[in-house]
PDB file of C-alpha atoms and ligand atoms in Angstrom:
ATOM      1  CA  UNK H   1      -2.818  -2.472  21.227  1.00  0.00           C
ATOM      2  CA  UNK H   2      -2.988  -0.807  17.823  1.00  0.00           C
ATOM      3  CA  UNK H   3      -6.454  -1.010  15.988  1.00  0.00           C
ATOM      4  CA  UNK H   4      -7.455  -3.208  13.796  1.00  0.00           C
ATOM      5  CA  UNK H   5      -7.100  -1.905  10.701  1.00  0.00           C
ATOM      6  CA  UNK H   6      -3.637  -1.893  11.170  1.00  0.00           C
ATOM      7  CA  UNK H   7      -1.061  -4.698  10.451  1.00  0.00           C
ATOM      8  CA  UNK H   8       2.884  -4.913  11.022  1.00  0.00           C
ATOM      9  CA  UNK H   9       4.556  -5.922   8.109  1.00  0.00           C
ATOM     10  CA  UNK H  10       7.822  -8.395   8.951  1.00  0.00           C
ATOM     11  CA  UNK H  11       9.916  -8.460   5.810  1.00  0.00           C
ATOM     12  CA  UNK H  12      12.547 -11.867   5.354  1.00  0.00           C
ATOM     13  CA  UNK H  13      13.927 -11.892   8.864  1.00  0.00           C
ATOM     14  CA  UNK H  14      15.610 -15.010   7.373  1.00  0.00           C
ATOM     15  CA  UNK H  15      18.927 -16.924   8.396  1.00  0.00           C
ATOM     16  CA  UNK H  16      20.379 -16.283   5.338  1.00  0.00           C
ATOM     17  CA  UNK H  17      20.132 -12.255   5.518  1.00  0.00           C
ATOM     18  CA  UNK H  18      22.076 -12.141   9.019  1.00  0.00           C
ATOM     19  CA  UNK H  19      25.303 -12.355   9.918  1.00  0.00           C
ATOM     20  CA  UNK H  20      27.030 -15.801   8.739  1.00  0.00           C
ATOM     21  CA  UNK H  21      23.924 -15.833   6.347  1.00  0.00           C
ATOM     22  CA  UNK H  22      24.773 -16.390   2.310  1.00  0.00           C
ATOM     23  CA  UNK H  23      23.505 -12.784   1.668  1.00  0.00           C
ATOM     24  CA  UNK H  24      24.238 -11.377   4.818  1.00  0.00           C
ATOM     25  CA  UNK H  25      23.018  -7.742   6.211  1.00  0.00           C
ATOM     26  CA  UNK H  26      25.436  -5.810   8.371  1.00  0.00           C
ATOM     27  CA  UNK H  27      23.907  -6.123  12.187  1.00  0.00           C
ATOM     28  CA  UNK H  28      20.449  -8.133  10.573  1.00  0.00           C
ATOM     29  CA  UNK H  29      20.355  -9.736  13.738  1.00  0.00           C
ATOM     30  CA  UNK H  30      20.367  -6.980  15.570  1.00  0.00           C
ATOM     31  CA  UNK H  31      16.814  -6.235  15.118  1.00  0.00           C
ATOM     32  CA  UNK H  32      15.272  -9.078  16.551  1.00  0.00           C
ATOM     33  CA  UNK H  33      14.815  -8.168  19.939  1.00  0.00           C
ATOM     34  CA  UNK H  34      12.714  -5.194  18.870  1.00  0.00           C
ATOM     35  CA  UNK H  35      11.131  -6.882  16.185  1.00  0.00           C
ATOM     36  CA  UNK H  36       9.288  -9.882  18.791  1.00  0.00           C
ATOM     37  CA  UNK H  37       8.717  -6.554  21.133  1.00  0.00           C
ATOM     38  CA  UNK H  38       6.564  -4.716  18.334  1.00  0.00           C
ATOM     39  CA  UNK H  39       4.346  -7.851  17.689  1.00  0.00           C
ATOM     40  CA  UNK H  40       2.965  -7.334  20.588  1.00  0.00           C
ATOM     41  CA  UNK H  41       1.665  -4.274  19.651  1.00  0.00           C
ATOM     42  CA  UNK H  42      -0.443  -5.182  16.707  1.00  0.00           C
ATOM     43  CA  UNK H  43      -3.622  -7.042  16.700  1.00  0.00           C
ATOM     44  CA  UNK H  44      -2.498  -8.217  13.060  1.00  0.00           C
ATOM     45  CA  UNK H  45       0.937  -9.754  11.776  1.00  0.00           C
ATOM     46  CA  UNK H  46       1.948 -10.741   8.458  1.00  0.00           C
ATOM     47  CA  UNK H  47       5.740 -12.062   8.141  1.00  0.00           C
ATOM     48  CA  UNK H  48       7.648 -11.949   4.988  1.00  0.00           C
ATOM     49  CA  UNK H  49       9.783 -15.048   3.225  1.00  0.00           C
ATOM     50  CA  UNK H  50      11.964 -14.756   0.230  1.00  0.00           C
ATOM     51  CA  UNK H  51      11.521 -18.527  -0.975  1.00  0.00           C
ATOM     52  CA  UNK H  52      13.225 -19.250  -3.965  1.00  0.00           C
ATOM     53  CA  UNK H  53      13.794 -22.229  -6.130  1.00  0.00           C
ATOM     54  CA  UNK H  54      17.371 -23.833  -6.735  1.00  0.00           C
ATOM     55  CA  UNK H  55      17.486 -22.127 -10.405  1.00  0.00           C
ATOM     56  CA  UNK H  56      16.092 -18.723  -9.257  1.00  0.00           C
ATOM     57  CA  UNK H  57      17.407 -16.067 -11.896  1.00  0.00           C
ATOM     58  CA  UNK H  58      18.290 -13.697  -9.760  1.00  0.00           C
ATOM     59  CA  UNK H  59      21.358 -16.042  -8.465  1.00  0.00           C
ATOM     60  CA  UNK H  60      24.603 -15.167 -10.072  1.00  0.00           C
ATOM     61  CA  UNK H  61      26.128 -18.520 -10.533  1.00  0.00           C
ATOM     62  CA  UNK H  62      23.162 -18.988 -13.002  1.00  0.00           C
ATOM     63  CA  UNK H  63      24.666 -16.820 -15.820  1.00  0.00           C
ATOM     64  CA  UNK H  64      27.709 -17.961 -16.777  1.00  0.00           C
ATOM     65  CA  UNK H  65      30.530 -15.669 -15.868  1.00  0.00           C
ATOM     66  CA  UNK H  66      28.098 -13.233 -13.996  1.00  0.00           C
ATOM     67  CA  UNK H  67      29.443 -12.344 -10.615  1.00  0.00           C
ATOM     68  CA  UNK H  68      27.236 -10.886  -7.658  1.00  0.00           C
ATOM     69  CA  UNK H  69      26.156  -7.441  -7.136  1.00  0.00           C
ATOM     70  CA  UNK H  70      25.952  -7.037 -10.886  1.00  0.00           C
ATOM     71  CA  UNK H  71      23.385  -6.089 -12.686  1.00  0.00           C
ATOM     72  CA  UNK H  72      21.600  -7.985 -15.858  1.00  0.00           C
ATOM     73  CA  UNK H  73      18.896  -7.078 -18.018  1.00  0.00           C
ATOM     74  CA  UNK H  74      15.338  -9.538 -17.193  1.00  0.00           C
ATOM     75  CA  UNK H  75      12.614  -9.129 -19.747  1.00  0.00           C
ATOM     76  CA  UNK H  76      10.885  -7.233 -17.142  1.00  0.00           C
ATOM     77  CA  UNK H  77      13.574  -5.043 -16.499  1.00  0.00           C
ATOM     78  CA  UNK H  78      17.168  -4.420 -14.799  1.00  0.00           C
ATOM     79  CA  UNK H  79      17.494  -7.416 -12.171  1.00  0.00           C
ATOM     80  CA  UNK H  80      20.642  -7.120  -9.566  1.00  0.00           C
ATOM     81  CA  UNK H  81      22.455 -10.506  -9.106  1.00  0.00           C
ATOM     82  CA  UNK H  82      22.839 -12.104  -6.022  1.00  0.00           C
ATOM     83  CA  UNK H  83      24.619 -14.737  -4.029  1.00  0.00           C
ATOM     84  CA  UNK H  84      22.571 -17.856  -4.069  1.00  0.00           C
ATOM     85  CA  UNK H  85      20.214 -17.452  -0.856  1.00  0.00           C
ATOM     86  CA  UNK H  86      16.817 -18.589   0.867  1.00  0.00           C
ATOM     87  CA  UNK H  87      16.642 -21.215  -1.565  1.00  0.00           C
ATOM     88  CA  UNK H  88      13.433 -23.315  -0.262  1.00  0.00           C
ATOM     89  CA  UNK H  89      13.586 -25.551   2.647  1.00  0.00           C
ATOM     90  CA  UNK H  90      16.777 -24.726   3.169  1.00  0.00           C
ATOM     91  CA  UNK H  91      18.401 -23.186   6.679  1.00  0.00           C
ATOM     92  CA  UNK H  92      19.148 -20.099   5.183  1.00  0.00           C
ATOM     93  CA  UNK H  93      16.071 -19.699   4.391  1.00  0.00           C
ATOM     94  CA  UNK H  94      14.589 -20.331   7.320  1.00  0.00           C
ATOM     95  CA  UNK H  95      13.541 -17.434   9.810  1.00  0.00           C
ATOM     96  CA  UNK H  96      16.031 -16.834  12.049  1.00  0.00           C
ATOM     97  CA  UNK H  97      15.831 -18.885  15.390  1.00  0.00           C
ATOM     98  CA  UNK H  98      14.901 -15.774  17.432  1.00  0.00           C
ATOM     99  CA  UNK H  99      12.401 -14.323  15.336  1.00  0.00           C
ATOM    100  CA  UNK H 100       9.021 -14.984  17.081  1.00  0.00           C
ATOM    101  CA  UNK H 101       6.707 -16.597  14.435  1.00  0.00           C
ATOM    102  CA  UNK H 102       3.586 -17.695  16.462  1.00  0.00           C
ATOM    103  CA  UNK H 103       1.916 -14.123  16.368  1.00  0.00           C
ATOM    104  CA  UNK H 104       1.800 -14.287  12.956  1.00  0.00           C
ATOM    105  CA  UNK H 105      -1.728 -14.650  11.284  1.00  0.00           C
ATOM    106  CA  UNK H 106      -0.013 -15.148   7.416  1.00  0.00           C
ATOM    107  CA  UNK H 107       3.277 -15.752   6.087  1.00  0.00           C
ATOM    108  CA  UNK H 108       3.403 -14.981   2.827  1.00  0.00           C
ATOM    109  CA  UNK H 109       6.067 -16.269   0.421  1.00  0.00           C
ATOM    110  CA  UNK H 110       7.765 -14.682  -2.545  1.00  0.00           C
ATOM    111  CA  UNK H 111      10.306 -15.072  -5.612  1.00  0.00           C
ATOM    112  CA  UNK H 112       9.054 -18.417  -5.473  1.00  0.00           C
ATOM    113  CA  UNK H 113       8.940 -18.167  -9.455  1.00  0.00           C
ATOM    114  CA  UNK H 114      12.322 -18.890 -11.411  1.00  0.00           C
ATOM    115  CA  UNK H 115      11.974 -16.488 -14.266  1.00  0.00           C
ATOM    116  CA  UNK H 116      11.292 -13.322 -12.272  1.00  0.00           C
ATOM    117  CA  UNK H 117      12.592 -11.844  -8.802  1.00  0.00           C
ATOM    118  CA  UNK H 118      10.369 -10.290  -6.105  1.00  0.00           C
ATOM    119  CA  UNK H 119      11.269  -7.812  -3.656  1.00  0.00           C
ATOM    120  CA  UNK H 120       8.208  -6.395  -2.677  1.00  0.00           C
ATOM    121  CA  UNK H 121       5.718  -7.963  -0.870  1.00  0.00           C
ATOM    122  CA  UNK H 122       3.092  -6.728  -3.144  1.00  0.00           C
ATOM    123  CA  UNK H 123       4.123  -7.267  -6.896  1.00  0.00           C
ATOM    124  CA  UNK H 124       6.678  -9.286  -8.382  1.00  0.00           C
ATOM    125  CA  UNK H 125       9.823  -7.197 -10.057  1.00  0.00           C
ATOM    126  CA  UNK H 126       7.657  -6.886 -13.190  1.00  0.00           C
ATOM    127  CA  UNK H 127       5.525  -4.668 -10.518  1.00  0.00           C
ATOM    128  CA  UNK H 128       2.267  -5.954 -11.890  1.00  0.00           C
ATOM    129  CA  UNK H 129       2.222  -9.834 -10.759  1.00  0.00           C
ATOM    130  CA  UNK H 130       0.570 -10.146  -7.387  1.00  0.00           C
ATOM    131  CA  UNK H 131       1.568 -11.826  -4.403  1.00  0.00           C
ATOM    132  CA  UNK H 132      -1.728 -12.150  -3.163  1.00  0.00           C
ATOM    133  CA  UNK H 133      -0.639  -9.692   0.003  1.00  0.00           C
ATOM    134  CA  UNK H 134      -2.610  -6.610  -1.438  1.00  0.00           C
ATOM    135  CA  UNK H 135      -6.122  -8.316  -1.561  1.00  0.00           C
ATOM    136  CA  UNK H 136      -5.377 -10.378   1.878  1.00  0.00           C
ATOM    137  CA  UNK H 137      -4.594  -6.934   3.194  1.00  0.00           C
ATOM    138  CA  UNK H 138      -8.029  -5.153   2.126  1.00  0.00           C
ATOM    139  CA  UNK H 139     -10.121  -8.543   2.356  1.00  0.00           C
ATOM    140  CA  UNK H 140      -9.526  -8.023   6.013  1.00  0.00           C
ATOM    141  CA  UNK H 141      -9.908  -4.306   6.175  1.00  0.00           C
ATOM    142  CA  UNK H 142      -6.731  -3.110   7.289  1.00  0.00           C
ATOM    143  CA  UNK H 143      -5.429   0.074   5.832  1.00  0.00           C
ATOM    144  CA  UNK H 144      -2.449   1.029   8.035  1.00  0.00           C
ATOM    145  CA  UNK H 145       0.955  -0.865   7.594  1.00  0.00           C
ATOM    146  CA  UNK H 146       3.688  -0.513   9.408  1.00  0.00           C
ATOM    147  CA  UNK H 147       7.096  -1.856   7.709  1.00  0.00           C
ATOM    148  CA  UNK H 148      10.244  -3.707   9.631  1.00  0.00           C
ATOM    149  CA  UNK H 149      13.149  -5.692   8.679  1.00  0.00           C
ATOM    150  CA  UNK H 150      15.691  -6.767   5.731  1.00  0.00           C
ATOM    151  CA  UNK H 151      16.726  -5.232   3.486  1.00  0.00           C
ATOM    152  CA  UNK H 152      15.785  -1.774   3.869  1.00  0.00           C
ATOM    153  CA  UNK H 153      16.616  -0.636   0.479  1.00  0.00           C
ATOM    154  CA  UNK H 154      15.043  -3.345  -0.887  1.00  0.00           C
ATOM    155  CA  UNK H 155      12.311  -5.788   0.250  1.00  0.00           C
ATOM    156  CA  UNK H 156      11.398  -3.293   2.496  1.00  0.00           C
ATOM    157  CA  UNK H 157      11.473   0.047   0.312  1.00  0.00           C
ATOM    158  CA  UNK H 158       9.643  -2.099  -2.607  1.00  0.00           C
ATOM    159  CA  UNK H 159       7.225  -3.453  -0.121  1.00  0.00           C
ATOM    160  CA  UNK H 160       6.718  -0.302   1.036  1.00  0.00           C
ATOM    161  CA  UNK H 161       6.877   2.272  -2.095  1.00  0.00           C
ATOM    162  CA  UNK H 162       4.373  -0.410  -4.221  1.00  0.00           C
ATOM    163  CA  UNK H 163       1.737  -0.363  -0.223  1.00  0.00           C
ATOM    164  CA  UNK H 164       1.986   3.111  -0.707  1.00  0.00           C
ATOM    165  CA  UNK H 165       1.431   3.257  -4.344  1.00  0.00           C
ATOM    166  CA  UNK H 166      -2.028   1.099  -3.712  1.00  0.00           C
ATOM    167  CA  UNK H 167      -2.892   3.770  -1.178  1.00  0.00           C
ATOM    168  CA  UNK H 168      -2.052   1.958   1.976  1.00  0.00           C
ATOM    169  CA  UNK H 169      -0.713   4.768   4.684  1.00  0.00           C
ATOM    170  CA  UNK H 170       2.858   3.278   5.483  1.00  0.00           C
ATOM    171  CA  UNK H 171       5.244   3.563   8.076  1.00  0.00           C
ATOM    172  CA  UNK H 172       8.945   2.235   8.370  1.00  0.00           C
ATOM    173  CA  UNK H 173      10.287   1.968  11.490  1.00  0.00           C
ATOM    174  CA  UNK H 174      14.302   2.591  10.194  1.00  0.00           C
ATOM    175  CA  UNK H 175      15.710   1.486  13.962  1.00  0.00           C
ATOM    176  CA  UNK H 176      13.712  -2.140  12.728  1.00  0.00           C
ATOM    177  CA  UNK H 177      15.514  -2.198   9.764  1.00  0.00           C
ATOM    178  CA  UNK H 178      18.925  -2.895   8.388  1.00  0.00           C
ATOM    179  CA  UNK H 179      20.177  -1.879   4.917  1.00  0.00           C
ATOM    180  CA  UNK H 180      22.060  -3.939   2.540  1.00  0.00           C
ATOM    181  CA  UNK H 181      23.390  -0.215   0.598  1.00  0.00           C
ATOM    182  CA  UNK H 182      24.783  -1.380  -2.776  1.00  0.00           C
ATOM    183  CA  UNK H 183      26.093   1.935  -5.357  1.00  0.00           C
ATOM    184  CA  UNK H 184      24.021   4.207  -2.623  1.00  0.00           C
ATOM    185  CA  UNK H 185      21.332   2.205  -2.829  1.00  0.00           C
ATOM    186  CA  UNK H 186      20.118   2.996   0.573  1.00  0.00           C
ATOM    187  CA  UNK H 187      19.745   6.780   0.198  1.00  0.00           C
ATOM    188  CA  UNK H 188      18.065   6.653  -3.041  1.00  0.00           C
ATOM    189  CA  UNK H 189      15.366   4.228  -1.495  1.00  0.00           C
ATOM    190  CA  UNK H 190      14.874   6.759   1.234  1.00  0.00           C
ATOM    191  CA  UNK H 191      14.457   9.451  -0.532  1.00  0.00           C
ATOM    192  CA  UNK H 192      12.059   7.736  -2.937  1.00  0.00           C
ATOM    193  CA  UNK H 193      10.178   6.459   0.033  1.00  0.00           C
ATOM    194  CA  UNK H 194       9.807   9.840   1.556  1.00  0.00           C
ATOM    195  CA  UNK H 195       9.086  11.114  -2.044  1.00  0.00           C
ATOM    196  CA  UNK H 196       5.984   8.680  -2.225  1.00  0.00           C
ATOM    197  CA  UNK H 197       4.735   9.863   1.710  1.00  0.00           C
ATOM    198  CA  UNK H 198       5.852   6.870   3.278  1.00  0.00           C
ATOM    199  CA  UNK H 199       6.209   8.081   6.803  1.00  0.00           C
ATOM    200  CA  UNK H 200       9.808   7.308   8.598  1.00  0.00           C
ATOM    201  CA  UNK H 201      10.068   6.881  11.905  1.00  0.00           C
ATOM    202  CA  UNK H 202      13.320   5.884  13.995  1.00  0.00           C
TER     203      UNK H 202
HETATM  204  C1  VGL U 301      16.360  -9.259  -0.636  1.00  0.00           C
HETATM  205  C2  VGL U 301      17.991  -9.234  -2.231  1.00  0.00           C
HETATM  206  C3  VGL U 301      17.552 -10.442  -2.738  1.00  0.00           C
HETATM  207  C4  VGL U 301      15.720  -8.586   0.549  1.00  0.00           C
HETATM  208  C5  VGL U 301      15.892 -10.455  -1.135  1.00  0.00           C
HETATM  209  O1  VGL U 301      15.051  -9.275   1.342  1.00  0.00           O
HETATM  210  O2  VGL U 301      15.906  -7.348   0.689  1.00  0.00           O
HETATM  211  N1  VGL U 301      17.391  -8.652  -1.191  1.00  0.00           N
HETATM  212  N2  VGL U 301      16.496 -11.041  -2.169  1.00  0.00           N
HETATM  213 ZN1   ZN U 302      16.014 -13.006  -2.838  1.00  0.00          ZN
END
């Protein structure tokens, strides 16, 4: 059992980010199996949910003639569009039906705000509005995170570069992980991630 001022991270293991899923990742299922395996390796588990309203503004069909994968410009900065997914209480958004859930001590919700996105666990897109995560994170002392899940250039490079920004030591556990890899998305967040001393591991 890892100590416990360590925590693994779970980011939005959700229905709607694996296969059949609205925004689906190539093999996002895949890492379930090793995902439930790992939890029982850490005294303390935190999942992530991306929870968003019906109007979110990161959904495409909300600007008129926008299609997905663009990009548009949010007062707090650029702001990719997306297929309309984990919209609250809906299936998609639910975790997906393999994904162990009771060895979780928080789940911790996000993008639950219409006017502004929220990859990271940590900070909203502006990157200065809290989730909360940061101060549950140090409240209880734990200083090590380790990182798995969807996507990895996204929720889980933003989760990880802002954790390592704050001066957690991070880990991300790439065989844990599946990639979404949108205009080479995926090795820029790498390399940033290994710019910012986020450890990699397979
Ligand atoms: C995510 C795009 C939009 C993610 C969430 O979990 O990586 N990506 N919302
Ligand atoms: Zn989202």
């Amino acid at each position: 059992m890892r100590p416990d001022h360590e925590a693994l991270i779970v980011v939005d293991i959700q229905n709607d980010f694996c296969p059949g899923g609205a925004l689906a990742v190539a093999g996002g299922d895949q890492i379930v199996p090793g995902v439930n395996a790992l939890m029982d390796r850490f005294a303390n588990v935190v999942l992530t949910q991306d929870w968003h309203p019906a109007d979110h503004s990161s959904f495409a069909d909300m600007h008129a003639g926008a299609q997905p994968f663009t990009t548009v410009d949010m007062p707090y900065g650029t702001q990719t569009l997306w297929p309309r997914h984990c919209v609250q209480g809906t299936a998609g958004a639910a975790f997906h039906p393999g994904l162990r859930t009771d060895p979780a001590q928080l789940v911790i919700r996000k993008g639950f705000r219409s006017a502004i996105d929220s990859y990271s666990a940590l900070f909203e897109n502006d990157r200065t509005t809290p989730t909360g995560l940061e101060g549950y994170l140090r409240g209880r002392g734990i200083t090590h995170l380790t990182m798995v899940g969807l996507a990895t250039d996204f929720c889980v490079a933003f989760s990880a570069l802002d954790a390592a920004a704050k001066g957690f030591q991070v880990t991300v556990r790439l065989g844990e992980c599946r990639a979404i890899d949108l205009g080479g998305s995926l090795a820029s967040q790498i390399a940033a991630m290994r710019a910012a001393g986020v450890t990699l591991a397979d």
